[in-house]
């Protein structure tokens, strides 16, 4: 098995999600309501979907759980609350 690479992102918050996922929709709606910036990657239609899904499984004990959020410091969260994402974004941008 090859080494699984963390997906590259230029954003502080990248959400890996799917259109059919109610948890993904809820997180996006709550972040949008507070105008919290994030990048969105569709795990089903992205050109690198196989690599992305392998990474998601690698950070979720072999499970393909979405939404999985990747932060610019390399940390990640699985199905986080919007408030936790906003808190982490403030930490990353120095706006505590």
PDB file of C-alpha atoms in Angstrom:
ATOM      1  CA  UNK A   1       0.000   0.000   0.000  1.00  0.00           C
ATOM      2  CA  UNK A   2       1.366   3.408  -0.915  1.00  0.00           C
ATOM      3  CA  UNK A   3       1.614   6.298   1.491  1.00  0.00           C
ATOM      4  CA  UNK A   4      -1.612   8.244   1.700  1.00  0.00           C
ATOM      5  CA  UNK A   5      -1.066  11.913   1.068  1.00  0.00           C
ATOM      6  CA  UNK A   6      -3.004  14.654   2.813  1.00  0.00           C
ATOM      7  CA  UNK A   7      -4.942  16.588   0.155  1.00  0.00           C
ATOM      8  CA  UNK A   8      -3.415  19.928  -0.769  1.00  0.00           C
ATOM      9  CA  UNK A   9      -5.373  23.051   0.009  1.00  0.00           C
ATOM     10  CA  UNK A  10      -4.713  26.770   0.023  1.00  0.00           C
ATOM     11  CA  UNK A  11      -7.584  27.503   2.406  1.00  0.00           C
ATOM     12  CA  UNK A  12      -7.645  27.554   6.204  1.00  0.00           C
ATOM     13  CA  UNK A  13     -10.775  25.360   6.162  1.00  0.00           C
ATOM     14  CA  UNK A  14     -11.492  22.695   3.537  1.00  0.00           C
ATOM     15  CA  UNK A  15     -14.640  20.610   3.831  1.00  0.00           C
ATOM     16  CA  UNK A  16     -14.781  17.226   2.137  1.00  0.00           C
ATOM     17  CA  UNK A  17     -18.455  16.524   1.534  1.00  0.00           C
ATOM     18  CA  UNK A  18     -21.115  15.120  -0.793  1.00  0.00           C
ATOM     19  CA  UNK A  19     -24.368  16.631  -2.023  1.00  0.00           C
ATOM     20  CA  UNK A  20     -26.454  13.752  -0.639  1.00  0.00           C
ATOM     21  CA  UNK A  21     -25.000  14.005   2.889  1.00  0.00           C
ATOM     22  CA  UNK A  22     -27.361  15.715   5.388  1.00  0.00           C
ATOM     23  CA  UNK A  23     -24.539  16.325   7.890  1.00  0.00           C
ATOM     24  CA  UNK A  24     -22.520  18.053   5.159  1.00  0.00           C
ATOM     25  CA  UNK A  25     -25.488  20.226   4.198  1.00  0.00           C
ATOM     26  CA  UNK A  26     -26.076  21.212   7.831  1.00  0.00           C
ATOM     27  CA  UNK A  27     -22.434  22.180   8.376  1.00  0.00           C
ATOM     28  CA  UNK A  28     -22.328  24.237   5.163  1.00  0.00           C
ATOM     29  CA  UNK A  29     -25.592  26.032   6.027  1.00  0.00           C
ATOM     30  CA  UNK A  30     -24.382  26.917   9.516  1.00  0.00           C
ATOM     31  CA  UNK A  31     -21.031  28.191   8.229  1.00  0.00           C
ATOM     32  CA  UNK A  32     -22.719  30.147   5.430  1.00  0.00           C
ATOM     33  CA  UNK A  33     -25.075  31.778   7.921  1.00  0.00           C
ATOM     34  CA  UNK A  34     -22.080  33.343   9.688  1.00  0.00           C
ATOM     35  CA  UNK A  35     -20.175  33.954   6.429  1.00  0.00           C
ATOM     36  CA  UNK A  36     -17.364  31.647   7.559  1.00  0.00           C
ATOM     37  CA  UNK A  37     -14.988  31.091   4.630  1.00  0.00           C
ATOM     38  CA  UNK A  38     -14.195  27.551   3.525  1.00  0.00           C
ATOM     39  CA  UNK A  39     -13.281  25.552   0.453  1.00  0.00           C
ATOM     40  CA  UNK A  40     -15.601  22.713  -0.518  1.00  0.00           C
ATOM     41  CA  UNK A  41     -14.484  19.485  -2.171  1.00  0.00           C
ATOM     42  CA  UNK A  42     -17.108  17.068  -3.475  1.00  0.00           C
ATOM     43  CA  UNK A  43     -15.767  13.618  -2.639  1.00  0.00           C
ATOM     44  CA  UNK A  44     -17.745  12.043  -5.454  1.00  0.00           C
ATOM     45  CA  UNK A  45     -17.023  14.307  -8.413  1.00  0.00           C
ATOM     46  CA  UNK A  46     -13.554  15.715  -7.696  1.00  0.00           C
ATOM     47  CA  UNK A  47     -10.841  14.649 -10.141  1.00  0.00           C
ATOM     48  CA  UNK A  48      -8.849  13.218  -7.222  1.00  0.00           C
ATOM     49  CA  UNK A  49     -11.815  11.518  -5.539  1.00  0.00           C
ATOM     50  CA  UNK A  50     -10.061   8.166  -5.071  1.00  0.00           C
ATOM     51  CA  UNK A  51      -7.070   9.771  -3.334  1.00  0.00           C
ATOM     52  CA  UNK A  52      -9.328  12.031  -1.258  1.00  0.00           C
ATOM     53  CA  UNK A  53     -11.493   9.129  -0.130  1.00  0.00           C
ATOM     54  CA  UNK A  54      -8.390   7.117   0.783  1.00  0.00           C
ATOM     55  CA  UNK A  55      -7.245  10.031   2.973  1.00  0.00           C
ATOM     56  CA  UNK A  56     -10.699  10.366   4.566  1.00  0.00           C
ATOM     57  CA  UNK A  57     -10.644   6.660   5.421  1.00  0.00           C
ATOM     58  CA  UNK A  58      -7.086   6.940   6.774  1.00  0.00           C
ATOM     59  CA  UNK A  59      -8.056   9.634   9.301  1.00  0.00           C
ATOM     60  CA  UNK A  60     -11.363   7.989  10.272  1.00  0.00           C
ATOM     61  CA  UNK A  61     -10.253   4.484  11.296  1.00  0.00           C
ATOM     62  CA  UNK A  62     -10.985   3.037   7.868  1.00  0.00           C
ATOM     63  CA  UNK A  63     -14.417   4.623   7.537  1.00  0.00           C
ATOM     64  CA  UNK A  64     -15.475   7.018   4.816  1.00  0.00           C
ATOM     65  CA  UNK A  65     -17.094   9.596   7.097  1.00  0.00           C
ATOM     66  CA  UNK A  66     -18.123  12.984   5.793  1.00  0.00           C
ATOM     67  CA  UNK A  67     -17.975  15.804   6.389  1.00  0.00           C
ATOM     68  CA  UNK A  68     -14.306  15.592   7.184  1.00  0.00           C
ATOM     69  CA  UNK A  69     -12.661  18.986   7.579  1.00  0.00           C
ATOM     70  CA  UNK A  70      -8.984  19.653   6.855  1.00  0.00           C
ATOM     71  CA  UNK A  71      -7.361  22.716   8.414  1.00  0.00           C
ATOM     72  CA  UNK A  72      -4.366  24.607   7.052  1.00  0.00           C
ATOM     73  CA  UNK A  73      -2.181  23.466   9.965  1.00  0.00           C
ATOM     74  CA  UNK A  74      -2.658  19.841   8.857  1.00  0.00           C
ATOM     75  CA  UNK A  75      -5.143  18.906  11.567  1.00  0.00           C
ATOM     76  CA  UNK A  76      -8.578  17.556  10.744  1.00  0.00           C
ATOM     77  CA  UNK A  77     -11.992  17.028  12.294  1.00  0.00           C
ATOM     78  CA  UNK A  78     -14.763  14.566  11.535  1.00  0.00           C
ATOM     79  CA  UNK A  79     -18.321  15.885  11.379  1.00  0.00           C
ATOM     80  CA  UNK A  80     -17.481  18.933  13.529  1.00  0.00           C
ATOM     81  CA  UNK A  81     -19.950  21.464  14.837  1.00  0.00           C
ATOM     82  CA  UNK A  82     -19.883  24.780  12.963  1.00  0.00           C
ATOM     83  CA  UNK A  83     -18.856  26.524  16.193  1.00  0.00           C
ATOM     84  CA  UNK A  84     -15.766  24.299  16.419  1.00  0.00           C
ATOM     85  CA  UNK A  85     -14.841  25.140  12.815  1.00  0.00           C
ATOM     86  CA  UNK A  86     -15.235  28.860  13.504  1.00  0.00           C
ATOM     87  CA  UNK A  87     -13.108  28.568  16.664  1.00  0.00           C
ATOM     88  CA  UNK A  88     -10.346  26.735  14.779  1.00  0.00           C
ATOM     89  CA  UNK A  89     -10.453  29.312  11.972  1.00  0.00           C
ATOM     90  CA  UNK A  90      -9.985  32.134  14.519  1.00  0.00           C
ATOM     91  CA  UNK A  91      -7.019  30.225  15.936  1.00  0.00           C
ATOM     92  CA  UNK A  92      -5.485  29.768  12.489  1.00  0.00           C
ATOM     93  CA  UNK A  93      -5.932  33.410  11.511  1.00  0.00           C
ATOM     94  CA  UNK A  94      -4.857  34.825  14.863  1.00  0.00           C
ATOM     95  CA  UNK A  95      -8.237  36.401  15.534  1.00  0.00           C
ATOM     96  CA  UNK A  96      -8.800  34.864  18.999  1.00  0.00           C
TER      97      UNK A  96
END
